[in-house]
Coordinates of C-alpha atoms in Angstrom, one line a residue:
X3 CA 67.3 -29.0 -40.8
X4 CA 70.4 -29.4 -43.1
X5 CA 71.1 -29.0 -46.6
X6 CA 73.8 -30.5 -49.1
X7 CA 74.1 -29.8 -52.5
X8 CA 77.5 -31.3 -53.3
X9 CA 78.1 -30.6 -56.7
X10 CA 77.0 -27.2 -56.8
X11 CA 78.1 -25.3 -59.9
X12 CA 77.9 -21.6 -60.3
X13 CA 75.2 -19.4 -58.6
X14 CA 73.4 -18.7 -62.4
X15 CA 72.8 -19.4 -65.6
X16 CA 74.8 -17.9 -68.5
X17 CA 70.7 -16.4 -69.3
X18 CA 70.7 -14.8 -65.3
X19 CA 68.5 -17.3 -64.3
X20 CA 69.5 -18.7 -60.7
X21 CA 70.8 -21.7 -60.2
X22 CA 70.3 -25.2 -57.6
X23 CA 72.3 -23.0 -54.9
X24 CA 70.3 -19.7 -55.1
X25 CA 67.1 -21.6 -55.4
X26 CA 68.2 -23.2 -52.0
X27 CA 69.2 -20.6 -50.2
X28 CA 66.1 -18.2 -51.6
X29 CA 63.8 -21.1 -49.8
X30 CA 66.3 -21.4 -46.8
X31 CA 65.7 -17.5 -46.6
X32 CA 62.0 -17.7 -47.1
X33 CA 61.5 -20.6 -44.6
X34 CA 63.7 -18.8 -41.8
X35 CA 62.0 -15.2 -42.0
X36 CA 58.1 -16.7 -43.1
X37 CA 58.2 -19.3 -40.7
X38 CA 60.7 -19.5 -38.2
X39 CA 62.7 -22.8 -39.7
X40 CA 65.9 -22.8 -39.4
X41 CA 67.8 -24.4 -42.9
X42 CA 71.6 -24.7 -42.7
X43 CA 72.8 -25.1 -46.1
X44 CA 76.2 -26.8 -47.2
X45 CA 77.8 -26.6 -51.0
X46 CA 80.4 -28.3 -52.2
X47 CA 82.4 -27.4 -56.0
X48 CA 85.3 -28.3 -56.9
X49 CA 86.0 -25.9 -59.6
X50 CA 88.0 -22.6 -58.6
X51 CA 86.0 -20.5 -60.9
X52 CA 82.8 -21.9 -60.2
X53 CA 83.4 -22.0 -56.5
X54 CA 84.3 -18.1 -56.5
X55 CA 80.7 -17.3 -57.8
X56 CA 79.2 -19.7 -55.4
X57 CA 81.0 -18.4 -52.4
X58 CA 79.8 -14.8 -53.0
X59 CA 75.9 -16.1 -53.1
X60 CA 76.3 -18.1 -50.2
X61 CA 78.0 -15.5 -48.7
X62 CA 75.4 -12.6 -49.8
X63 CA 72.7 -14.8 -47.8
X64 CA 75.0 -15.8 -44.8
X65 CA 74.9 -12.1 -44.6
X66 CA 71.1 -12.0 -44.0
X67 CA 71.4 -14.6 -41.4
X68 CA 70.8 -17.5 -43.4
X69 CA 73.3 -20.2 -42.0
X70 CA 75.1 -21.5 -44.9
X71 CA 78.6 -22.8 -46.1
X72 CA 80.5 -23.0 -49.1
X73 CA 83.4 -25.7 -49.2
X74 CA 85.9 -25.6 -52.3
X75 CA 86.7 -29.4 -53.0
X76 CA 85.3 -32.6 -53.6
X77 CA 81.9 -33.2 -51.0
X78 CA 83.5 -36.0 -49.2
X79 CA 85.2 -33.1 -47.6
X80 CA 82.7 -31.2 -46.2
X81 CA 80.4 -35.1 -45.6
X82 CA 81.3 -35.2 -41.7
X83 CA 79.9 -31.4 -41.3
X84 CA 77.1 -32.2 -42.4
X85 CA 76.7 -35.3 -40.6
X86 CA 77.7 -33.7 -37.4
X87 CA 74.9 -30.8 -38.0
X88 CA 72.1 -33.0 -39.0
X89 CA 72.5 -34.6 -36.3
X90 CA 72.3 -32.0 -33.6
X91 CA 70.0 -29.9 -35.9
X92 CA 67.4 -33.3 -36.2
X93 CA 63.6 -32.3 -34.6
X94 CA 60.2 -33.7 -36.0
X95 CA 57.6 -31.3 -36.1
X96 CA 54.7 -33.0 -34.6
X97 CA 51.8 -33.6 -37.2
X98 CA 53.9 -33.1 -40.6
X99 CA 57.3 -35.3 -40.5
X100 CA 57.9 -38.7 -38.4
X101 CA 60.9 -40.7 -37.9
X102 CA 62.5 -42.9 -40.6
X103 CA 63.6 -46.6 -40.4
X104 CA 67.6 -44.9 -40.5
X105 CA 68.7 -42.2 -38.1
X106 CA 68.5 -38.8 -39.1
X107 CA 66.1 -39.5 -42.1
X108 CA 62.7 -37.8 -42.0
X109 CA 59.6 -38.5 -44.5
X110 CA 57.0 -35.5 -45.4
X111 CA 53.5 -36.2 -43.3
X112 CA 50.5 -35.9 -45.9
X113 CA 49.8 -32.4 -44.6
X114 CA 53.2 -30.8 -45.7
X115 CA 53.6 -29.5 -48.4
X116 CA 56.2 -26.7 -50.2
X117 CA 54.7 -23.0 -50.8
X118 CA 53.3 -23.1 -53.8
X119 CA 55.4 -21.0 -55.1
X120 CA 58.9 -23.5 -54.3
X121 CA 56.4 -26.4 -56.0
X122 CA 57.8 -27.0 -59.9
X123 CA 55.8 -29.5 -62.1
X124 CA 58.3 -32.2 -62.0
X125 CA 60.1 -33.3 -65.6

């Protein structure tokens, strides 16, 4: 499975909380060691600063064998990456996802669900 999160900031919160990009790569990390699912992650900021401090996260967990890229520009740049990824990376897992009505789309069966502790209430 593949990942994008194309506007994706600074690793935390001024308060030390983590941000969309740790959260990600925490459950890509979880998923690969708990259950054996591969999750390639792709991030995309523009911002030199903000990209600095992204990079070293992504690159803290690409360290721990979690497969996962930070790209310092616009997403459009790192789009046919992705593409070309999801693509190879694209198998249903019989019982929980089917096919969608586009290529490389995938919907959530009725018996997947998220670790209860990835679930948030939703705002």
């Amino acid at each position: 499975m593949v990942y994008l999160h194309g506007y994706a900031g600074e690793r935390r919160f001024e308060n030390g909380d983590p941000a969309s990009a740790e959260i990600a790569l925490r459950i890509a990390s979880r998923f690969r060691s708990k259950h054996g699912l591969g999750l390639e992650c792709f991030f995309g900021e523009s911002q030199v600063k903000s990209f600095e401090r992204l990079n070293a996260i992504v690159q803290h967990y690409a360290g721990r064998g979690v497969p996962a890229h930070a790209h310092r520009g616009e997403v459009n740049g790192v789009l046919d990456a992705v593409v070309e990824r999801a693509a190879r990376a694209a198998v249903p897992l019989p019982g929980s996802v089917r096919a969608g009505p586009a290529a490389g789309t995938a919907h959530i069966g009725a018996g997947a669900q998220a670790p209860a502790e990835d679930r948030r209430p939703s705002c």
